[in-house]
């Protein structure tokens, strides 16, 4: 299935599954269209404790991106940042491999204080989003701890050690989500996916293995998506046989997978109703099992983000209409 550029937008609610930088770009576009009709369920598998603070990299990236506070030059953290804290840490001989800017630090300190006081992460993020003037609902995938671990020939590495300290250099043999079996979707996530007004679920073009799979590893999450009653549309992170950003292509090769849209479609098989791919990869449509929509998926500007969001939503609505017509 393919179609020309569409201006169709939903009037109902939409849920997006999202990781960090790449996914947050599409979440930004969705938020521009939907406002408070959007819920973003964010990966927390890369949350970790550092320097005594609870760090939530993907949640914070979504917060900063949707509020307009993101550092677009670096691709992470806050804009207009200073680094006095890190400079002093270096003088003290402390760990500086994970960079925390002075403005960003305040968020980590306050989140850690509230968590230690017994406030759930969901409530903390909701309060932060309100303070930042974000209309969309931003939800952690779970309030229980889930830790992404990358198994390499050197041993098992906590995600941030692999991703930031080692810059994704070690070969990936396996990816684990420690603690996922004891986690559960929050009441807010269940409510969002069970909303009778839900019209679409969009899986953002985040790394499927490091950002989306931790969400799907939470027991009950796949069932919630399958029972949602709305089409689930994934946006592929692959363009021209390469990942736009991050280690997706490298990881796929190390896991024995080709960096193709077909492989992404196979990865989401049984979960998604359709796959959005880049228009330059339109020739791959015949190899993909299920409906596809080809459009420009590179998001260089805010207008690109909104345009792709409209394309994904329009595709989802057409899939819903086709399903309704067939029943």
PDB file of C-alpha atoms in Angstrom:
ATOM      1  CA  UNK A   1       0.000   0.000   0.000  1.00  0.00           C
ATOM      2  CA  UNK A   2       1.356   3.412  -0.866  1.00  0.00           C
ATOM      3  CA  UNK A   3      -0.045   6.876  -1.397  1.00  0.00           C
ATOM      4  CA  UNK A   4       0.973  10.417  -2.169  1.00  0.00           C
ATOM      5  CA  UNK A   5       1.675  12.941   0.566  1.00  0.00           C
ATOM      6  CA  UNK A   6      -1.352  13.340   2.779  1.00  0.00           C
ATOM      7  CA  UNK A   7      -2.711  16.086   4.991  1.00  0.00           C
ATOM      8  CA  UNK A   8      -5.023  13.680   6.828  1.00  0.00           C
ATOM      9  CA  UNK A   9      -4.827  14.015  10.590  1.00  0.00           C
ATOM     10  CA  UNK A  10      -6.653  12.196  13.315  1.00  0.00           C
ATOM     11  CA  UNK A  11      -9.251  13.809  15.563  1.00  0.00           C
ATOM     12  CA  UNK A  12      -8.842  11.162  18.235  1.00  0.00           C
ATOM     13  CA  UNK A  13      -6.009  10.215  20.560  1.00  0.00           C
ATOM     14  CA  UNK A  14      -2.639   8.854  19.476  1.00  0.00           C
ATOM     15  CA  UNK A  15       0.002   6.918  21.386  1.00  0.00           C
ATOM     16  CA  UNK A  16       3.644   7.002  20.288  1.00  0.00           C
ATOM     17  CA  UNK A  17       6.374   4.590  21.448  1.00  0.00           C
ATOM     18  CA  UNK A  18       9.659   6.402  21.609  1.00  0.00           C
ATOM     19  CA  UNK A  19      13.320   6.252  22.534  1.00  0.00           C
ATOM     20  CA  UNK A  20      15.778   9.133  22.462  1.00  0.00           C
ATOM     21  CA  UNK A  21      16.961  11.537  19.776  1.00  0.00           C
ATOM     22  CA  UNK A  22      15.541  10.034  16.563  1.00  0.00           C
ATOM     23  CA  UNK A  23      12.235   9.036  18.094  1.00  0.00           C
ATOM     24  CA  UNK A  24      11.881  12.358  19.883  1.00  0.00           C
ATOM     25  CA  UNK A  25      12.013  14.164  16.540  1.00  0.00           C
ATOM     26  CA  UNK A  26       8.888  12.398  15.321  1.00  0.00           C
ATOM     27  CA  UNK A  27       7.256  12.823  18.734  1.00  0.00           C
ATOM     28  CA  UNK A  28       7.857  16.556  18.314  1.00  0.00           C
ATOM     29  CA  UNK A  29       6.062  16.507  14.965  1.00  0.00           C
ATOM     30  CA  UNK A  30       3.168  14.547  16.426  1.00  0.00           C
ATOM     31  CA  UNK A  31       2.941  16.952  19.353  1.00  0.00           C
ATOM     32  CA  UNK A  32       2.742  19.946  17.010  1.00  0.00           C
ATOM     33  CA  UNK A  33      -0.293  18.385  15.346  1.00  0.00           C
ATOM     34  CA  UNK A  34      -2.043  16.759  18.299  1.00  0.00           C
ATOM     35  CA  UNK A  35      -1.210  18.749  21.420  1.00  0.00           C
ATOM     36  CA  UNK A  36      -2.852  17.154  24.437  1.00  0.00           C
ATOM     37  CA  UNK A  37      -4.283  14.326  22.303  1.00  0.00           C
ATOM     38  CA  UNK A  38      -0.832  12.710  22.175  1.00  0.00           C
ATOM     39  CA  UNK A  39       0.634  10.269  24.701  1.00  0.00           C
ATOM     40  CA  UNK A  40       4.322   9.373  24.347  1.00  0.00           C
ATOM     41  CA  UNK A  41       5.388   6.124  26.038  1.00  0.00           C
ATOM     42  CA  UNK A  42       9.156   6.367  26.514  1.00  0.00           C
ATOM     43  CA  UNK A  43      11.883   3.771  26.998  1.00  0.00           C
ATOM     44  CA  UNK A  44      13.429   3.668  30.475  1.00  0.00           C
ATOM     45  CA  UNK A  45      15.692   0.672  29.870  1.00  0.00           C
ATOM     46  CA  UNK A  46      18.681   3.011  29.647  1.00  0.00           C
ATOM     47  CA  UNK A  47      17.936   4.698  32.982  1.00  0.00           C
ATOM     48  CA  UNK A  48      20.807   4.290  35.429  1.00  0.00           C
ATOM     49  CA  UNK A  49      22.364   5.710  38.566  1.00  0.00           C
ATOM     50  CA  UNK A  50      25.413   7.901  38.036  1.00  0.00           C
ATOM     51  CA  UNK A  51      27.229   9.990  40.618  1.00  0.00           C
ATOM     52  CA  UNK A  52      24.412   9.121  43.014  1.00  0.00           C
ATOM     53  CA  UNK A  53      21.751  10.524  40.676  1.00  0.00           C
ATOM     54  CA  UNK A  54      18.935   8.798  38.783  1.00  0.00           C
ATOM     55  CA  UNK A  55      19.457   9.571  35.086  1.00  0.00           C
ATOM     56  CA  UNK A  56      16.659   9.029  32.522  1.00  0.00           C
ATOM     57  CA  UNK A  57      18.292   9.836  29.161  1.00  0.00           C
ATOM     58  CA  UNK A  58      15.401   9.042  26.803  1.00  0.00           C
ATOM     59  CA  UNK A  59      12.735  10.638  28.991  1.00  0.00           C
ATOM     60  CA  UNK A  60      14.826  13.776  29.320  1.00  0.00           C
ATOM     61  CA  UNK A  61      15.488  13.927  25.580  1.00  0.00           C
ATOM     62  CA  UNK A  62      11.745  13.788  24.938  1.00  0.00           C
ATOM     63  CA  UNK A  63      11.101  16.444  27.600  1.00  0.00           C
ATOM     64  CA  UNK A  64      13.736  18.771  26.176  1.00  0.00           C
ATOM     65  CA  UNK A  65      12.719  18.173  22.548  1.00  0.00           C
ATOM     66  CA  UNK A  66       8.992  18.734  23.027  1.00  0.00           C
ATOM     67  CA  UNK A  67       9.594  21.820  25.166  1.00  0.00           C
ATOM     68  CA  UNK A  68      12.029  23.376  22.697  1.00  0.00           C
ATOM     69  CA  UNK A  69      14.869  23.237  25.244  1.00  0.00           C
ATOM     70  CA  UNK A  70      16.964  20.579  23.491  1.00  0.00           C
ATOM     71  CA  UNK A  71      20.568  21.151  22.491  1.00  0.00           C
ATOM     72  CA  UNK A  72      20.236  20.677  18.745  1.00  0.00           C
ATOM     73  CA  UNK A  73      23.958  20.968  18.142  1.00  0.00           C
ATOM     74  CA  UNK A  74      24.860  18.054  20.399  1.00  0.00           C
ATOM     75  CA  UNK A  75      21.631  16.114  19.852  1.00  0.00           C
ATOM     76  CA  UNK A  76      21.228  15.520  23.605  1.00  0.00           C
ATOM     77  CA  UNK A  77      20.941  17.595  26.764  1.00  0.00           C
ATOM     78  CA  UNK A  78      19.734  21.169  27.094  1.00  0.00           C
ATOM     79  CA  UNK A  79      20.571  24.111  24.928  1.00  0.00           C
ATOM     80  CA  UNK A  80      22.385  27.166  26.312  1.00  0.00           C
ATOM     81  CA  UNK A  81      24.323  24.810  28.575  1.00  0.00           C
ATOM     82  CA  UNK A  82      27.426  25.356  30.706  1.00  0.00           C
ATOM     83  CA  UNK A  83      29.841  22.723  32.006  1.00  0.00           C
ATOM     84  CA  UNK A  84      31.267  24.006  35.279  1.00  0.00           C
ATOM     85  CA  UNK A  85      30.147  20.920  37.200  1.00  0.00           C
ATOM     86  CA  UNK A  86      31.952  18.582  34.796  1.00  0.00           C
ATOM     87  CA  UNK A  87      35.062  20.760  34.862  1.00  0.00           C
ATOM     88  CA  UNK A  88      35.303  20.525  38.643  1.00  0.00           C
ATOM     89  CA  UNK A  89      34.646  16.771  38.536  1.00  0.00           C
ATOM     90  CA  UNK A  90      37.579  16.437  36.160  1.00  0.00           C
ATOM     91  CA  UNK A  91      39.769  18.465  38.523  1.00  0.00           C
ATOM     92  CA  UNK A  92      38.794  16.023  41.273  1.00  0.00           C
ATOM     93  CA  UNK A  93      39.690  13.012  39.170  1.00  0.00           C
ATOM     94  CA  UNK A  94      36.091  11.748  39.136  1.00  0.00           C
ATOM     95  CA  UNK A  95      34.285   9.961  36.303  1.00  0.00           C
ATOM     96  CA  UNK A  96      33.472  12.318  33.447  1.00  0.00           C
ATOM     97  CA  UNK A  97      32.579   9.905  30.638  1.00  0.00           C
ATOM     98  CA  UNK A  98      28.875  10.688  30.998  1.00  0.00           C
ATOM     99  CA  UNK A  99      28.446  14.426  30.525  1.00  0.00           C
ATOM    100  CA  UNK A 100      25.997  16.314  32.747  1.00  0.00           C
ATOM    101  CA  UNK A 101      25.534  19.986  31.991  1.00  0.00           C
ATOM    102  CA  UNK A 102      24.847  22.485  34.755  1.00  0.00           C
ATOM    103  CA  UNK A 103      21.243  23.141  33.672  1.00  0.00           C
ATOM    104  CA  UNK A 104      20.599  19.470  32.986  1.00  0.00           C
ATOM    105  CA  UNK A 105      21.966  18.567  36.414  1.00  0.00           C
ATOM    106  CA  UNK A 106      19.064  20.284  38.167  1.00  0.00           C
ATOM    107  CA  UNK A 107      16.601  17.873  36.564  1.00  0.00           C
ATOM    108  CA  UNK A 108      18.543  14.835  37.763  1.00  0.00           C
ATOM    109  CA  UNK A 109      18.903  16.191  41.289  1.00  0.00           C
ATOM    110  CA  UNK A 110      15.190  16.927  41.641  1.00  0.00           C
ATOM    111  CA  UNK A 111      14.114  13.607  40.095  1.00  0.00           C
ATOM    112  CA  UNK A 112      16.435  11.716  42.455  1.00  0.00           C
ATOM    113  CA  UNK A 113      15.147  13.631  45.470  1.00  0.00           C
ATOM    114  CA  UNK A 114      11.531  12.855  44.613  1.00  0.00           C
ATOM    115  CA  UNK A 115      12.201   9.179  43.867  1.00  0.00           C
ATOM    116  CA  UNK A 116      13.878   8.800  47.254  1.00  0.00           C
ATOM    117  CA  UNK A 117      10.844  10.453  48.822  1.00  0.00           C
ATOM    118  CA  UNK A 118       8.654   7.729  47.306  1.00  0.00           C
ATOM    119  CA  UNK A 119       7.189   9.595  44.326  1.00  0.00           C
ATOM    120  CA  UNK A 120       6.693   7.380  41.256  1.00  0.00           C
ATOM    121  CA  UNK A 121       8.663   8.232  38.120  1.00  0.00           C
ATOM    122  CA  UNK A 122       5.400   8.680  36.180  1.00  0.00           C
ATOM    123  CA  UNK A 123       4.266  11.428  38.521  1.00  0.00           C
ATOM    124  CA  UNK A 124       7.652  13.136  38.453  1.00  0.00           C
ATOM    125  CA  UNK A 125       7.774  13.252  34.663  1.00  0.00           C
ATOM    126  CA  UNK A 126       4.193  14.522  34.464  1.00  0.00           C
ATOM    127  CA  UNK A 127       5.097  17.402  36.772  1.00  0.00           C
ATOM    128  CA  UNK A 128       8.250  18.197  34.780  1.00  0.00           C
ATOM    129  CA  UNK A 129       6.297  18.183  31.502  1.00  0.00           C
ATOM    130  CA  UNK A 130       3.742  20.597  32.943  1.00  0.00           C
ATOM    131  CA  UNK A 131       6.516  22.906  34.163  1.00  0.00           C
ATOM    132  CA  UNK A 132       8.059  22.820  30.702  1.00  0.00           C
ATOM    133  CA  UNK A 133       4.743  23.784  29.074  1.00  0.00           C
ATOM    134  CA  UNK A 134       4.315  20.471  27.225  1.00  0.00           C
ATOM    135  CA  UNK A 135       0.721  19.639  26.302  1.00  0.00           C
ATOM    136  CA  UNK A 136       1.353  16.001  25.359  1.00  0.00           C
ATOM    137  CA  UNK A 137       1.313  13.316  28.019  1.00  0.00           C
ATOM    138  CA  UNK A 138       4.794  11.810  28.520  1.00  0.00           C
ATOM    139  CA  UNK A 139       4.865   8.438  30.268  1.00  0.00           C
ATOM    140  CA  UNK A 140       7.704   6.144  31.347  1.00  0.00           C
ATOM    141  CA  UNK A 141       7.100   2.628  30.017  1.00  0.00           C
ATOM    142  CA  UNK A 142       7.028   1.385  33.625  1.00  0.00           C
ATOM    143  CA  UNK A 143       7.678   2.652  37.140  1.00  0.00           C
ATOM    144  CA  UNK A 144       9.661  -0.518  37.893  1.00  0.00           C
ATOM    145  CA  UNK A 145      13.367  -0.730  37.124  1.00  0.00           C
ATOM    146  CA  UNK A 146      14.305  -2.309  33.795  1.00  0.00           C
ATOM    147  CA  UNK A 147      17.982  -2.261  32.811  1.00  0.00           C
ATOM    148  CA  UNK A 148      19.189  -2.798  29.261  1.00  0.00           C
ATOM    149  CA  UNK A 149      22.369  -4.895  29.248  1.00  0.00           C
ATOM    150  CA  UNK A 150      24.501  -5.490  26.165  1.00  0.00           C
ATOM    151  CA  UNK A 151      26.265  -8.856  26.100  1.00  0.00           C
ATOM    152  CA  UNK A 152      29.619  -8.661  24.285  1.00  0.00           C
ATOM    153  CA  UNK A 153      32.696 -10.891  23.920  1.00  0.00           C
ATOM    154  CA  UNK A 154      34.133  -8.779  26.751  1.00  0.00           C
ATOM    155  CA  UNK A 155      31.212  -9.654  29.015  1.00  0.00           C
ATOM    156  CA  UNK A 156      27.913  -8.004  29.902  1.00  0.00           C
ATOM    157  CA  UNK A 157      27.975  -4.196  29.786  1.00  0.00           C
ATOM    158  CA  UNK A 158      25.350  -1.878  31.317  1.00  0.00           C
ATOM    159  CA  UNK A 159      23.793   0.036  28.457  1.00  0.00           C
ATOM    160  CA  UNK A 160      25.360   3.438  29.136  1.00  0.00           C
ATOM    161  CA  UNK A 161      28.807   1.885  29.529  1.00  0.00           C
ATOM    162  CA  UNK A 162      28.344   0.318  26.089  1.00  0.00           C
ATOM    163  CA  UNK A 163      26.648   3.275  24.429  1.00  0.00           C
ATOM    164  CA  UNK A 164      28.430   6.299  25.884  1.00  0.00           C
ATOM    165  CA  UNK A 165      31.664   5.205  27.520  1.00  0.00           C
ATOM    166  CA  UNK A 166      32.592   2.607  24.871  1.00  0.00           C
ATOM    167  CA  UNK A 167      30.831   4.458  22.011  1.00  0.00           C
ATOM    168  CA  UNK A 168      29.117   1.222  20.860  1.00  0.00           C
ATOM    169  CA  UNK A 169      32.490  -0.282  19.889  1.00  0.00           C
ATOM    170  CA  UNK A 170      32.121  -3.783  21.419  1.00  0.00           C
ATOM    171  CA  UNK A 171      30.461  -6.432  19.266  1.00  0.00           C
ATOM    172  CA  UNK A 172      26.886  -7.160  20.342  1.00  0.00           C
ATOM    173  CA  UNK A 173      26.068 -10.802  20.957  1.00  0.00           C
ATOM    174  CA  UNK A 174      22.826 -10.395  22.880  1.00  0.00           C
ATOM    175  CA  UNK A 175      20.671  -7.659  24.417  1.00  0.00           C
ATOM    176  CA  UNK A 176      18.967  -8.305  27.747  1.00  0.00           C
ATOM    177  CA  UNK A 177      16.360  -6.323  29.640  1.00  0.00           C
ATOM    178  CA  UNK A 178      17.134  -7.191  33.234  1.00  0.00           C
ATOM    179  CA  UNK A 179      14.164  -6.824  35.571  1.00  0.00           C
ATOM    180  CA  UNK A 180      11.612  -6.666  32.772  1.00  0.00           C
ATOM    181  CA  UNK A 181       9.945  -9.847  34.004  1.00  0.00           C
ATOM    182  CA  UNK A 182       9.091  -8.086  37.264  1.00  0.00           C
ATOM    183  CA  UNK A 183       7.908  -4.844  35.653  1.00  0.00           C
ATOM    184  CA  UNK A 184       4.446  -3.900  34.474  1.00  0.00           C
ATOM    185  CA  UNK A 185       2.849  -1.128  32.427  1.00  0.00           C
ATOM    186  CA  UNK A 186       1.610   1.709  34.603  1.00  0.00           C
ATOM    187  CA  UNK A 187      -2.082   2.473  35.007  1.00  0.00           C
ATOM    188  CA  UNK A 188      -1.509   5.528  32.808  1.00  0.00           C
ATOM    189  CA  UNK A 189      -0.003   3.448  29.989  1.00  0.00           C
ATOM    190  CA  UNK A 190      -2.875   0.971  30.233  1.00  0.00           C
ATOM    191  CA  UNK A 191      -5.390   3.822  30.123  1.00  0.00           C
ATOM    192  CA  UNK A 192      -3.755   5.402  27.082  1.00  0.00           C
ATOM    193  CA  UNK A 193      -3.692   2.161  25.081  1.00  0.00           C
ATOM    194  CA  UNK A 194      -7.160   1.176  26.251  1.00  0.00           C
ATOM    195  CA  UNK A 195      -8.761   4.537  25.473  1.00  0.00           C
ATOM    196  CA  UNK A 196     -11.854   3.981  23.274  1.00  0.00           C
ATOM    197  CA  UNK A 197     -10.934   7.211  21.474  1.00  0.00           C
ATOM    198  CA  UNK A 198      -7.510   5.886  20.444  1.00  0.00           C
ATOM    199  CA  UNK A 199      -7.134   6.131  16.676  1.00  0.00           C
ATOM    200  CA  UNK A 200      -3.493   5.217  16.067  1.00  0.00           C
ATOM    201  CA  UNK A 201      -0.291   3.963  17.657  1.00  0.00           C
ATOM    202  CA  UNK A 202       2.967   5.153  16.090  1.00  0.00           C
ATOM    203  CA  UNK A 203       6.280   3.414  16.759  1.00  0.00           C
ATOM    204  CA  UNK A 204       8.842   6.161  16.233  1.00  0.00           C
ATOM    205  CA  UNK A 205      12.061   5.523  14.238  1.00  0.00           C
ATOM    206  CA  UNK A 206      14.048   4.813  17.394  1.00  0.00           C
ATOM    207  CA  UNK A 207      16.504   1.902  17.522  1.00  0.00           C
ATOM    208  CA  UNK A 208      14.205  -1.164  17.530  1.00  0.00           C
ATOM    209  CA  UNK A 209      16.633  -3.243  19.593  1.00  0.00           C
ATOM    210  CA  UNK A 210      17.777  -0.706  22.197  1.00  0.00           C
ATOM    211  CA  UNK A 211      14.836   1.696  22.478  1.00  0.00           C
ATOM    212  CA  UNK A 212      11.611  -0.039  21.415  1.00  0.00           C
ATOM    213  CA  UNK A 213      12.317  -3.627  22.498  1.00  0.00           C
ATOM    214  CA  UNK A 214      12.716  -2.618  26.174  1.00  0.00           C
ATOM    215  CA  UNK A 215       9.194  -1.179  26.041  1.00  0.00           C
ATOM    216  CA  UNK A 216       7.850  -4.327  24.405  1.00  0.00           C
ATOM    217  CA  UNK A 217       9.680  -6.484  26.970  1.00  0.00           C
ATOM    218  CA  UNK A 218       7.452  -5.210  29.787  1.00  0.00           C
ATOM    219  CA  UNK A 219       4.958  -8.039  30.402  1.00  0.00           C
ATOM    220  CA  UNK A 220       1.539  -7.191  29.030  1.00  0.00           C
ATOM    221  CA  UNK A 221       2.743  -4.397  26.735  1.00  0.00           C
ATOM    222  CA  UNK A 222       2.452  -6.381  23.512  1.00  0.00           C
ATOM    223  CA  UNK A 223      -1.020  -7.547  24.485  1.00  0.00           C
ATOM    224  CA  UNK A 224      -2.085  -3.956  25.191  1.00  0.00           C
ATOM    225  CA  UNK A 225      -0.911  -2.945  21.723  1.00  0.00           C
ATOM    226  CA  UNK A 226      -2.598  -5.919  20.049  1.00  0.00           C
ATOM    227  CA  UNK A 227      -5.863  -5.257  21.887  1.00  0.00           C
ATOM    228  CA  UNK A 228      -5.808  -1.478  21.391  1.00  0.00           C
ATOM    229  CA  UNK A 229      -8.287  -1.581  18.518  1.00  0.00           C
ATOM    230  CA  UNK A 230      -6.258   0.979  16.563  1.00  0.00           C
ATOM    231  CA  UNK A 231      -3.689   0.450  13.807  1.00  0.00           C
ATOM    232  CA  UNK A 232      -0.065   0.276  14.922  1.00  0.00           C
ATOM    233  CA  UNK A 233       2.263   1.938  12.420  1.00  0.00           C
ATOM    234  CA  UNK A 234       6.060   1.777  12.691  1.00  0.00           C
ATOM    235  CA  UNK A 235       8.417   4.252  11.023  1.00  0.00           C
ATOM    236  CA  UNK A 236      11.579   2.494   9.875  1.00  0.00           C
ATOM    237  CA  UNK A 237      14.911   3.921  11.075  1.00  0.00           C
ATOM    238  CA  UNK A 238      16.629   2.581   7.934  1.00  0.00           C
ATOM    239  CA  UNK A 239      17.240   4.750   4.858  1.00  0.00           C
ATOM    240  CA  UNK A 240      19.188   3.389   1.934  1.00  0.00           C
ATOM    241  CA  UNK A 241      20.514   0.433   3.889  1.00  0.00           C
ATOM    242  CA  UNK A 242      21.854   2.585   6.719  1.00  0.00           C
ATOM    243  CA  UNK A 243      20.595   3.959  10.010  1.00  0.00           C
ATOM    244  CA  UNK A 244      20.204   7.719  10.050  1.00  0.00           C
ATOM    245  CA  UNK A 245      21.811   7.971  13.474  1.00  0.00           C
ATOM    246  CA  UNK A 246      23.222   5.667  16.130  1.00  0.00           C
ATOM    247  CA  UNK A 247      24.321   2.029  16.104  1.00  0.00           C
ATOM    248  CA  UNK A 248      21.217   0.410  14.594  1.00  0.00           C
ATOM    249  CA  UNK A 249      22.980  -0.777  11.430  1.00  0.00           C
ATOM    250  CA  UNK A 250      26.034  -2.021  13.343  1.00  0.00           C
ATOM    251  CA  UNK A 251      23.894  -3.954  15.811  1.00  0.00           C
ATOM    252  CA  UNK A 252      21.803  -5.507  13.062  1.00  0.00           C
ATOM    253  CA  UNK A 253      24.946  -6.750  11.304  1.00  0.00           C
ATOM    254  CA  UNK A 254      26.340  -8.175  14.543  1.00  0.00           C
ATOM    255  CA  UNK A 255      23.056  -9.962  15.219  1.00  0.00           C
ATOM    256  CA  UNK A 256      23.111 -11.452  11.721  1.00  0.00           C
ATOM    257  CA  UNK A 257      20.464  -9.165  10.240  1.00  0.00           C
ATOM    258  CA  UNK A 258      20.628  -7.136   7.046  1.00  0.00           C
ATOM    259  CA  UNK A 259      20.076  -3.389   7.466  1.00  0.00           C
ATOM    260  CA  UNK A 260      16.904  -3.371   5.395  1.00  0.00           C
ATOM    261  CA  UNK A 261      13.334  -2.271   5.834  1.00  0.00           C
ATOM    262  CA  UNK A 262      12.298  -5.889   5.338  1.00  0.00           C
ATOM    263  CA  UNK A 263      14.317  -6.830   8.439  1.00  0.00           C
ATOM    264  CA  UNK A 264      12.617  -4.050  10.400  1.00  0.00           C
ATOM    265  CA  UNK A 265       9.228  -5.279   9.222  1.00  0.00           C
ATOM    266  CA  UNK A 266      10.125  -8.823  10.243  1.00  0.00           C
ATOM    267  CA  UNK A 267      11.257  -7.587  13.652  1.00  0.00           C
ATOM    268  CA  UNK A 268       7.831  -6.039  14.260  1.00  0.00           C
ATOM    269  CA  UNK A 269       5.896  -8.889  12.647  1.00  0.00           C
ATOM    270  CA  UNK A 270       2.620  -9.664  14.430  1.00  0.00           C
ATOM    271  CA  UNK A 271       2.626  -6.293  16.160  1.00  0.00           C
ATOM    272  CA  UNK A 272       2.341  -3.613  13.492  1.00  0.00           C
ATOM    273  CA  UNK A 273      -0.375  -2.990  10.933  1.00  0.00           C
ATOM    274  CA  UNK A 274       1.960  -1.252   8.503  1.00  0.00           C
ATOM    275  CA  UNK A 275       5.461   0.131   7.989  1.00  0.00           C
ATOM    276  CA  UNK A 276       6.494   3.606   6.850  1.00  0.00           C
ATOM    277  CA  UNK A 277       9.696   3.556   4.769  1.00  0.00           C
ATOM    278  CA  UNK A 278      11.717   6.207   2.981  1.00  0.00           C
ATOM    279  CA  UNK A 279      10.657   7.052  -0.562  1.00  0.00           C
ATOM    280  CA  UNK A 280      14.178   6.206  -1.740  1.00  0.00           C
ATOM    281  CA  UNK A 281      13.578   2.643  -0.586  1.00  0.00           C
ATOM    282  CA  UNK A 282      10.230   2.269  -2.357  1.00  0.00           C
ATOM    283  CA  UNK A 283      11.620  -0.612  -4.436  1.00  0.00           C
ATOM    284  CA  UNK A 284      11.738  -2.684  -1.226  1.00  0.00           C
ATOM    285  CA  UNK A 285       7.959  -2.636  -0.804  1.00  0.00           C
ATOM    286  CA  UNK A 286       7.440  -5.979  -2.527  1.00  0.00           C
ATOM    287  CA  UNK A 287       9.778  -7.722  -0.076  1.00  0.00           C
ATOM    288  CA  UNK A 288       8.029  -6.400   3.015  1.00  0.00           C
ATOM    289  CA  UNK A 289       5.290  -8.519   4.541  1.00  0.00           C
ATOM    290  CA  UNK A 290       2.320  -6.207   5.038  1.00  0.00           C
ATOM    291  CA  UNK A 291       1.174  -2.730   4.028  1.00  0.00           C
ATOM    292  CA  UNK A 292       3.807  -0.056   3.498  1.00  0.00           C
ATOM    293  CA  UNK A 293       3.813   3.666   2.880  1.00  0.00           C
ATOM    294  CA  UNK A 294       6.790   5.326   1.201  1.00  0.00           C
ATOM    295  CA  UNK A 295       7.612   8.952   1.979  1.00  0.00           C
ATOM    296  CA  UNK A 296      10.617  11.089   2.907  1.00  0.00           C
ATOM    297  CA  UNK A 297      11.574   9.967   6.425  1.00  0.00           C
ATOM    298  CA  UNK A 298      14.711  12.070   7.050  1.00  0.00           C
ATOM    299  CA  UNK A 299      13.856  14.776   9.590  1.00  0.00           C
ATOM    300  CA  UNK A 300      16.261  17.696   9.208  1.00  0.00           C
ATOM    301  CA  UNK A 301      13.868  20.490  10.155  1.00  0.00           C
ATOM    302  CA  UNK A 302      10.819  20.998  12.346  1.00  0.00           C
ATOM    303  CA  UNK A 303       8.660  21.077   9.232  1.00  0.00           C
ATOM    304  CA  UNK A 304      10.116  17.679   8.237  1.00  0.00           C
ATOM    305  CA  UNK A 305       9.114  16.319  11.626  1.00  0.00           C
ATOM    306  CA  UNK A 306       5.546  17.549  11.304  1.00  0.00           C
ATOM    307  CA  UNK A 307       5.218  16.405   7.689  1.00  0.00           C
ATOM    308  CA  UNK A 308       6.366  12.872   8.554  1.00  0.00           C
ATOM    309  CA  UNK A 309       3.990  12.830  11.524  1.00  0.00           C
ATOM    310  CA  UNK A 310       1.102  13.711   9.199  1.00  0.00           C
ATOM    311  CA  UNK A 311       2.170  11.000   6.760  1.00  0.00           C
ATOM    312  CA  UNK A 312       2.289   8.368   9.487  1.00  0.00           C
ATOM    313  CA  UNK A 313      -1.090   9.404  10.881  1.00  0.00           C
ATOM    314  CA  UNK A 314      -2.685   9.495   7.449  1.00  0.00           C
ATOM    315  CA  UNK A 315      -1.345   6.012   6.730  1.00  0.00           C
ATOM    316  CA  UNK A 316      -2.753   4.723  10.016  1.00  0.00           C
ATOM    317  CA  UNK A 317      -6.179   6.180   9.298  1.00  0.00           C
ATOM    318  CA  UNK A 318      -6.251   4.635   5.832  1.00  0.00           C
ATOM    319  CA  UNK A 319      -5.376   1.255   7.321  1.00  0.00           C
ATOM    320  CA  UNK A 320      -8.203   1.660   9.843  1.00  0.00           C
ATOM    321  CA  UNK A 321     -10.654   2.609   7.101  1.00  0.00           C
ATOM    322  CA  UNK A 322      -9.639  -0.366   4.961  1.00  0.00           C
ATOM    323  CA  UNK A 323     -10.101  -2.710   7.915  1.00  0.00           C
ATOM    324  CA  UNK A 324     -13.523  -1.248   8.683  1.00  0.00           C
ATOM    325  CA  UNK A 325     -14.613  -1.586   5.053  1.00  0.00           C
ATOM    326  CA  UNK A 326     -13.582  -5.235   5.014  1.00  0.00           C
ATOM    327  CA  UNK A 327     -15.697  -6.158   8.041  1.00  0.00           C
TER     328      UNK A 327
END
